[in-house]
PDB file of C-alpha atoms in Angstrom:
ATOM      1  CA  UNK A   1     -15.796  23.913   2.035  1.00  0.00           C
ATOM      2  CA  UNK A   2     -12.661  25.248   3.859  1.00  0.00           C
ATOM      3  CA  UNK A   3      -9.685  26.376   2.025  1.00  0.00           C
ATOM      4  CA  UNK A   4      -6.459  24.397   2.372  1.00  0.00           C
ATOM      5  CA  UNK A   5      -4.467  26.877   4.438  1.00  0.00           C
ATOM      6  CA  UNK A   6      -2.105  24.669   6.535  1.00  0.00           C
ATOM      7  CA  UNK A   7       1.390  25.926   6.730  1.00  0.00           C
ATOM      8  CA  UNK A   8       3.829  22.940   6.725  1.00  0.00           C
ATOM      9  CA  UNK A   9       7.628  23.661   7.271  1.00  0.00           C
ATOM     10  CA  UNK A  10       9.155  20.976   9.516  1.00  0.00           C
ATOM     11  CA  UNK A  11      12.290  22.035  11.372  1.00  0.00           C
ATOM     12  CA  UNK A  12      13.506  18.358  11.718  1.00  0.00           C
ATOM     13  CA  UNK A  13      13.708  15.408   9.434  1.00  0.00           C
ATOM     14  CA  UNK A  14      14.645  15.340   5.755  1.00  0.00           C
ATOM     15  CA  UNK A  15      12.557  16.055   2.749  1.00  0.00           C
ATOM     16  CA  UNK A  16      12.716  12.311   1.585  1.00  0.00           C
ATOM     17  CA  UNK A  17      11.353  11.292   5.116  1.00  0.00           C
ATOM     18  CA  UNK A  18       8.544  13.584   5.046  1.00  0.00           C
ATOM     19  CA  UNK A  19       7.605  12.687   1.465  1.00  0.00           C
ATOM     20  CA  UNK A  20       7.599   9.015   2.635  1.00  0.00           C
ATOM     21  CA  UNK A  21       5.311  10.020   5.596  1.00  0.00           C
ATOM     22  CA  UNK A  22       3.087  11.692   3.210  1.00  0.00           C
ATOM     23  CA  UNK A  23       2.888   8.644   0.891  1.00  0.00           C
ATOM     24  CA  UNK A  24       2.117   6.530   4.005  1.00  0.00           C
ATOM     25  CA  UNK A  25      -0.641   8.825   5.211  1.00  0.00           C
ATOM     26  CA  UNK A  26      -2.153   8.912   1.818  1.00  0.00           C
ATOM     27  CA  UNK A  27      -2.303   5.093   1.790  1.00  0.00           C
ATOM     28  CA  UNK A  28      -3.619   4.885   5.307  1.00  0.00           C
ATOM     29  CA  UNK A  29      -6.626   7.391   4.518  1.00  0.00           C
ATOM     30  CA  UNK A  30      -7.137   5.706   1.143  1.00  0.00           C
ATOM     31  CA  UNK A  31      -7.825   2.552   3.204  1.00  0.00           C
ATOM     32  CA  UNK A  32     -10.849   4.413   4.568  1.00  0.00           C
ATOM     33  CA  UNK A  33     -12.034   4.742   0.905  1.00  0.00           C
ATOM     34  CA  UNK A  34     -11.488   8.600   1.227  1.00  0.00           C
ATOM     35  CA  UNK A  35     -11.202   9.271  -2.454  1.00  0.00           C
ATOM     36  CA  UNK A  36     -12.039  12.835  -2.217  1.00  0.00           C
ATOM     37  CA  UNK A  37      -8.604  14.301  -2.884  1.00  0.00           C
ATOM     38  CA  UNK A  38      -9.250  17.760  -1.576  1.00  0.00           C
ATOM     39  CA  UNK A  39     -10.341  16.364   1.759  1.00  0.00           C
ATOM     40  CA  UNK A  40      -7.695  13.853   1.858  1.00  0.00           C
ATOM     41  CA  UNK A  41      -4.919  16.462   1.131  1.00  0.00           C
ATOM     42  CA  UNK A  42      -6.387  18.683   3.932  1.00  0.00           C
ATOM     43  CA  UNK A  43      -6.341  15.787   6.350  1.00  0.00           C
ATOM     44  CA  UNK A  44      -2.764  14.641   5.368  1.00  0.00           C
ATOM     45  CA  UNK A  45      -1.377  18.197   5.670  1.00  0.00           C
ATOM     46  CA  UNK A  46      -2.982  18.699   9.230  1.00  0.00           C
ATOM     47  CA  UNK A  47      -1.582  15.359  10.236  1.00  0.00           C
ATOM     48  CA  UNK A  48       1.850  16.291   8.939  1.00  0.00           C
ATOM     49  CA  UNK A  49       1.782  19.517  10.797  1.00  0.00           C
ATOM     50  CA  UNK A  50       1.044  17.671  13.977  1.00  0.00           C
ATOM     51  CA  UNK A  51       3.624  15.028  13.360  1.00  0.00           C
ATOM     52  CA  UNK A  52       6.351  17.774  12.575  1.00  0.00           C
ATOM     53  CA  UNK A  53       5.608  19.336  16.129  1.00  0.00           C
ATOM     54  CA  UNK A  54       5.909  15.844  17.567  1.00  0.00           C
ATOM     55  CA  UNK A  55       9.085  15.119  15.686  1.00  0.00           C
ATOM     56  CA  UNK A  56      10.559  18.238  17.101  1.00  0.00           C
ATOM     57  CA  UNK A  57      10.133  16.833  20.584  1.00  0.00           C
ATOM     58  CA  UNK A  58      11.223  13.329  19.796  1.00  0.00           C
ATOM     59  CA  UNK A  59      13.385  12.877  16.789  1.00  0.00           C
ATOM     60  CA  UNK A  60      14.297   9.311  17.675  1.00  0.00           C
ATOM     61  CA  UNK A  61      11.080   8.189  15.915  1.00  0.00           C
ATOM     62  CA  UNK A  62      10.885   8.629  12.166  1.00  0.00           C
ATOM     63  CA  UNK A  63       8.515  11.261  10.593  1.00  0.00           C
ATOM     64  CA  UNK A  64       6.425   8.342   9.210  1.00  0.00           C
ATOM     65  CA  UNK A  65       5.934   6.924  12.676  1.00  0.00           C
ATOM     66  CA  UNK A  66       4.890  10.141  14.044  1.00  0.00           C
ATOM     67  CA  UNK A  67       2.643  10.673  11.144  1.00  0.00           C
ATOM     68  CA  UNK A  68       0.692   7.484  11.421  1.00  0.00           C
ATOM     69  CA  UNK A  69       0.772   7.833  15.216  1.00  0.00           C
ATOM     70  CA  UNK A  70      -0.971  11.212  14.948  1.00  0.00           C
ATOM     71  CA  UNK A  71      -3.401   9.977  12.320  1.00  0.00           C
ATOM     72  CA  UNK A  72      -4.466   7.239  14.579  1.00  0.00           C
ATOM     73  CA  UNK A  73      -4.859   9.714  17.413  1.00  0.00           C
ATOM     74  CA  UNK A  74      -6.974  12.105  15.384  1.00  0.00           C
ATOM     75  CA  UNK A  75      -8.991   9.178  14.155  1.00  0.00           C
ATOM     76  CA  UNK A  76      -9.446   7.959  17.693  1.00  0.00           C
ATOM     77  CA  UNK A  77     -10.574  11.297  18.967  1.00  0.00           C
ATOM     78  CA  UNK A  78     -13.089  11.727  16.058  1.00  0.00           C
ATOM     79  CA  UNK A  79     -14.454   8.366  16.411  1.00  0.00           C
ATOM     80  CA  UNK A  80     -14.625   8.810  20.190  1.00  0.00           C
ATOM     81  CA  UNK A  81     -16.956  11.641  19.633  1.00  0.00           C
ATOM     82  CA  UNK A  82     -19.250   9.682  17.352  1.00  0.00           C
ATOM     83  CA  UNK A  83     -19.364   6.603  19.492  1.00  0.00           C
ATOM     84  CA  UNK A  84     -19.468   8.348  22.784  1.00  0.00           C
ATOM     85  CA  UNK A  85     -21.382   6.292  25.365  1.00  0.00           C
ATOM     86  CA  UNK A  86     -21.255   2.980  23.394  1.00  0.00           C
ATOM     87  CA  UNK A  87     -18.434   1.575  25.724  1.00  0.00           C
ATOM     88  CA  UNK A  88     -16.144   0.420  23.034  1.00  0.00           C
ATOM     89  CA  UNK A  89     -12.474  -0.443  23.658  1.00  0.00           C
ATOM     90  CA  UNK A  90      -9.675   1.188  21.658  1.00  0.00           C
ATOM     91  CA  UNK A  91      -9.461  -1.627  19.075  1.00  0.00           C
ATOM     92  CA  UNK A  92     -13.247  -1.981  19.047  1.00  0.00           C
ATOM     93  CA  UNK A  93     -13.507   1.796  18.413  1.00  0.00           C
ATOM     94  CA  UNK A  94     -11.190   1.764  15.345  1.00  0.00           C
ATOM     95  CA  UNK A  95     -12.688  -1.365  13.919  1.00  0.00           C
ATOM     96  CA  UNK A  96     -16.375  -0.144  14.499  1.00  0.00           C
ATOM     97  CA  UNK A  97     -15.370   3.329  13.080  1.00  0.00           C
ATOM     98  CA  UNK A  98     -14.090   1.848   9.816  1.00  0.00           C
ATOM     99  CA  UNK A  99     -17.020  -0.402   9.494  1.00  0.00           C
ATOM    100  CA  UNK A 100     -19.592   2.215  10.402  1.00  0.00           C
ATOM    101  CA  UNK A 101     -18.002   4.772   7.951  1.00  0.00           C
ATOM    102  CA  UNK A 102     -18.223   2.190   5.048  1.00  0.00           C
ATOM    103  CA  UNK A 103     -21.754   0.855   5.971  1.00  0.00           C
ATOM    104  CA  UNK A 104     -23.304   4.293   6.054  1.00  0.00           C
ATOM    105  CA  UNK A 105     -21.501   5.194   2.902  1.00  0.00           C
ATOM    106  CA  UNK A 106     -19.456   7.962   4.499  1.00  0.00           C
ATOM    107  CA  UNK A 107     -16.854   8.220   1.808  1.00  0.00           C
ATOM    108  CA  UNK A 108     -19.536   9.174  -0.765  1.00  0.00           C
ATOM    109  CA  UNK A 109     -22.101  11.020   1.393  1.00  0.00           C
ATOM    110  CA  UNK A 110     -19.868  12.850   3.951  1.00  0.00           C
ATOM    111  CA  UNK A 111     -16.339  12.982   2.580  1.00  0.00           C
ATOM    112  CA  UNK A 112     -15.651  16.568   3.899  1.00  0.00           C
ATOM    113  CA  UNK A 113     -16.408  15.656   7.558  1.00  0.00           C
ATOM    114  CA  UNK A 114     -13.922  12.857   7.699  1.00  0.00           C
ATOM    115  CA  UNK A 115     -11.934  13.529  10.947  1.00  0.00           C
ATOM    116  CA  UNK A 116     -13.630  16.919  11.541  1.00  0.00           C
ATOM    117  CA  UNK A 117     -14.590  17.158  15.026  1.00  0.00           C
ATOM    118  CA  UNK A 118     -15.889  20.739  14.809  1.00  0.00           C
ATOM    119  CA  UNK A 119     -18.483  20.276  12.108  1.00  0.00           C
ATOM    120  CA  UNK A 120     -19.695  16.839  12.719  1.00  0.00           C
ATOM    121  CA  UNK A 121     -23.122  16.306  11.075  1.00  0.00           C
ATOM    122  CA  UNK A 122     -25.837  14.878  13.283  1.00  0.00           C
ATOM    123  CA  UNK A 123     -27.122  12.534  10.490  1.00  0.00           C
ATOM    124  CA  UNK A 124     -23.741  11.302   9.779  1.00  0.00           C
ATOM    125  CA  UNK A 125     -22.969  10.574  13.473  1.00  0.00           C
ATOM    126  CA  UNK A 126     -26.272   8.784  13.769  1.00  0.00           C
ATOM    127  CA  UNK A 127     -25.840   6.766  10.565  1.00  0.00           C
ATOM    128  CA  UNK A 128     -22.327   5.423  11.785  1.00  0.00           C
ATOM    129  CA  UNK A 129     -23.833   4.544  15.184  1.00  0.00           C
ATOM    130  CA  UNK A 130     -26.739   2.770  13.625  1.00  0.00           C
ATOM    131  CA  UNK A 131     -24.609   0.932  11.221  1.00  0.00           C
ATOM    132  CA  UNK A 132     -22.568  -0.553  14.066  1.00  0.00           C
ATOM    133  CA  UNK A 133     -25.500  -1.131  16.412  1.00  0.00           C
ATOM    134  CA  UNK A 134     -27.183  -3.258  13.707  1.00  0.00           C
ATOM    135  CA  UNK A 135     -24.093  -4.974  12.480  1.00  0.00           C
ATOM    136  CA  UNK A 136     -24.532  -7.835  14.968  1.00  0.00           C
ATOM    137  CA  UNK A 137     -24.119  -8.951  18.730  1.00  0.00           C
ATOM    138  CA  UNK A 138     -20.888  -8.095  20.631  1.00  0.00           C
ATOM    139  CA  UNK A 139     -18.209 -10.679  21.057  1.00  0.00           C
ATOM    140  CA  UNK A 140     -18.657 -12.578  24.202  1.00  0.00           C
ATOM    141  CA  UNK A 141     -16.148 -14.983  25.723  1.00  0.00           C
ATOM    142  CA  UNK A 142     -17.503 -18.441  26.355  1.00  0.00           C
ATOM    143  CA  UNK A 143     -16.142 -21.143  28.499  1.00  0.00           C
ATOM    144  CA  UNK A 144     -15.980 -24.765  27.739  1.00  0.00           C
ATOM    145  CA  UNK A 145     -15.262 -27.517  30.316  1.00  0.00           C
ATOM    146  CA  UNK A 146     -13.034 -30.271  28.967  1.00  0.00           C
ATOM    147  CA  UNK A 147     -14.322 -33.622  28.862  1.00  0.00           C
ATOM    148  CA  UNK A 148     -12.507 -36.807  28.196  1.00  0.00           C
ATOM    149  CA  UNK A 149     -12.772 -38.173  24.560  1.00  0.00           C
ATOM    150  CA  UNK A 150     -14.852 -41.388  24.276  1.00  0.00           C
ATOM    151  CA  UNK A 151     -12.955 -43.625  21.842  1.00  0.00           C
ATOM    152  CA  UNK A 152     -15.306 -46.662  22.334  1.00  0.00           C
ATOM    153  CA  UNK A 153     -13.773 -50.079  22.082  1.00  0.00           C
ATOM    154  CA  UNK A 154     -10.562 -48.583  20.504  1.00  0.00           C
ATOM    155  CA  UNK A 155      -9.783 -46.768  23.696  1.00  0.00           C
ATOM    156  CA  UNK A 156     -10.536 -49.823  25.776  1.00  0.00           C
ATOM    157  CA  UNK A 157      -8.146 -52.094  23.781  1.00  0.00           C
ATOM    158  CA  UNK A 158      -5.414 -49.363  23.860  1.00  0.00           C
ATOM    159  CA  UNK A 159      -5.678 -48.967  27.550  1.00  0.00           C
ATOM    160  CA  UNK A 160      -5.536 -52.767  28.151  1.00  0.00           C
ATOM    161  CA  UNK A 161      -2.679 -53.194  25.644  1.00  0.00           C
ATOM    162  CA  UNK A 162      -0.338 -50.270  26.422  1.00  0.00           C
ATOM    163  CA  UNK A 163      -1.142 -49.195  30.053  1.00  0.00           C
ATOM    164  CA  UNK A 164      -0.255 -52.315  31.829  1.00  0.00           C
ATOM    165  CA  UNK A 165      -3.401 -54.667  31.302  1.00  0.00           C
ATOM    166  CA  UNK A 166      -1.220 -57.227  29.539  1.00  0.00           C
ATOM    167  CA  UNK A 167       2.405 -58.311  30.294  1.00  0.00           C
ATOM    168  CA  UNK A 168       5.194 -56.325  28.699  1.00  0.00           C
ATOM    169  CA  UNK A 169       6.265 -59.084  26.565  1.00  0.00           C
ATOM    170  CA  UNK A 170       2.781 -59.349  24.783  1.00  0.00           C
ATOM    171  CA  UNK A 171       2.840 -55.428  24.240  1.00  0.00           C
ATOM    172  CA  UNK A 172       6.280 -55.553  22.506  1.00  0.00           C
ATOM    173  CA  UNK A 173       5.110 -58.521  20.463  1.00  0.00           C
ATOM    174  CA  UNK A 174       2.144 -56.522  19.129  1.00  0.00           C
ATOM    175  CA  UNK A 175       4.399 -53.554  18.508  1.00  0.00           C
ATOM    176  CA  UNK A 176       6.853 -55.801  16.622  1.00  0.00           C
ATOM    177  CA  UNK A 177       4.151 -57.377  14.517  1.00  0.00           C
ATOM    178  CA  UNK A 178       2.776 -53.819  13.592  1.00  0.00           C
ATOM    179  CA  UNK A 179       6.348 -52.638  12.645  1.00  0.00           C
ATOM    180  CA  UNK A 180       7.091 -55.849  10.539  1.00  0.00           C
ATOM    181  CA  UNK A 181       3.660 -55.310   8.744  1.00  0.00           C
ATOM    182  CA  UNK A 182       4.529 -51.786   7.858  1.00  0.00           C
ATOM    183  CA  UNK A 183       8.080 -52.667   6.653  1.00  0.00           C
ATOM    184  CA  UNK A 184       6.604 -55.469   4.552  1.00  0.00           C
ATOM    185  CA  UNK A 185       4.048 -53.097   2.940  1.00  0.00           C
ATOM    186  CA  UNK A 186       6.728 -50.544   2.109  1.00  0.00           C
ATOM    187  CA  UNK A 187       8.952 -53.349   0.699  1.00  0.00           C
ATOM    188  CA  UNK A 188       6.160 -54.605  -1.545  1.00  0.00           C
ATOM    189  CA  UNK A 189       5.208 -51.244  -2.710  1.00  0.00           C
ATOM    190  CA  UNK A 190       8.522 -50.149  -3.501  1.00  0.00           C
ATOM    191  CA  UNK A 191       9.293 -53.615  -5.369  1.00  0.00           C
ATOM    192  CA  UNK A 192       5.923 -53.199  -7.334  1.00  0.00           C
ATOM    193  CA  UNK A 193       6.914 -49.606  -8.200  1.00  0.00           C
ATOM    194  CA  UNK A 194      10.428 -50.426  -9.398  1.00  0.00           C
ATOM    195  CA  UNK A 195       9.122 -53.358 -11.465  1.00  0.00           C
ATOM    196  CA  UNK A 196       6.516 -51.105 -13.187  1.00  0.00           C
ATOM    197  CA  UNK A 197       9.313 -48.786 -14.410  1.00  0.00           C
TER     198      UNK A 197
END
C-alpha cells in the first residue's frame, strides 16, 4: 500500500471552504461504499490537491464545486479505462461504473484500487465489465404510433350529441338536465348530512 504523501496547502479559498469541500468529497466517495478510510483519505487528498490547482485558476467557483468536479473527472477517467471499447455515454459510464463496482464487490475486494489508473488489476477490471455486460440489455428507444381511442357506444352518443348531430337546443337541454341532477344530488346529500348531525 502506498503511503499518504500528498502535500495540500491551497493558495486560495478559506479553511472553512476547504473543510466543506473535504466533507462533501467524503460523502461522495462514501456513496461508492468506499469504507476503507485509508484509501478514501488518499483519494480525497489527491482530489483536493487538484481542486486547489483549479481554484487558483478560477476562484469564481467554490472549492466544493471544484472538488466535486475533479472527483467526477478522476472517476470518469478511471472508468473510461475500465470500460474502454464498450461505447458508453458519459452518464452511462458513471452509472455503469457505480453498478459494476457494487456488483463485483469492489469496495470489499479491491478498495485500494478505487480510482487508481496506474495499478488497475486485470481481474477487477474484468469483474466490473462482466457485471455490467450481464446486468441486462441496453436501453432502446421505441416508437409507438398513436391510434384513436375506441370508446364504443359512448363515443358515438357523445359525437352525435355534442358535435352537431342534434340541434343546439337539444344539447343544451341535456346539459341542463345533467347539471340539475348534480345540484339535486348535492342538495339531498347536504340535507341528509345536516339532519344526521
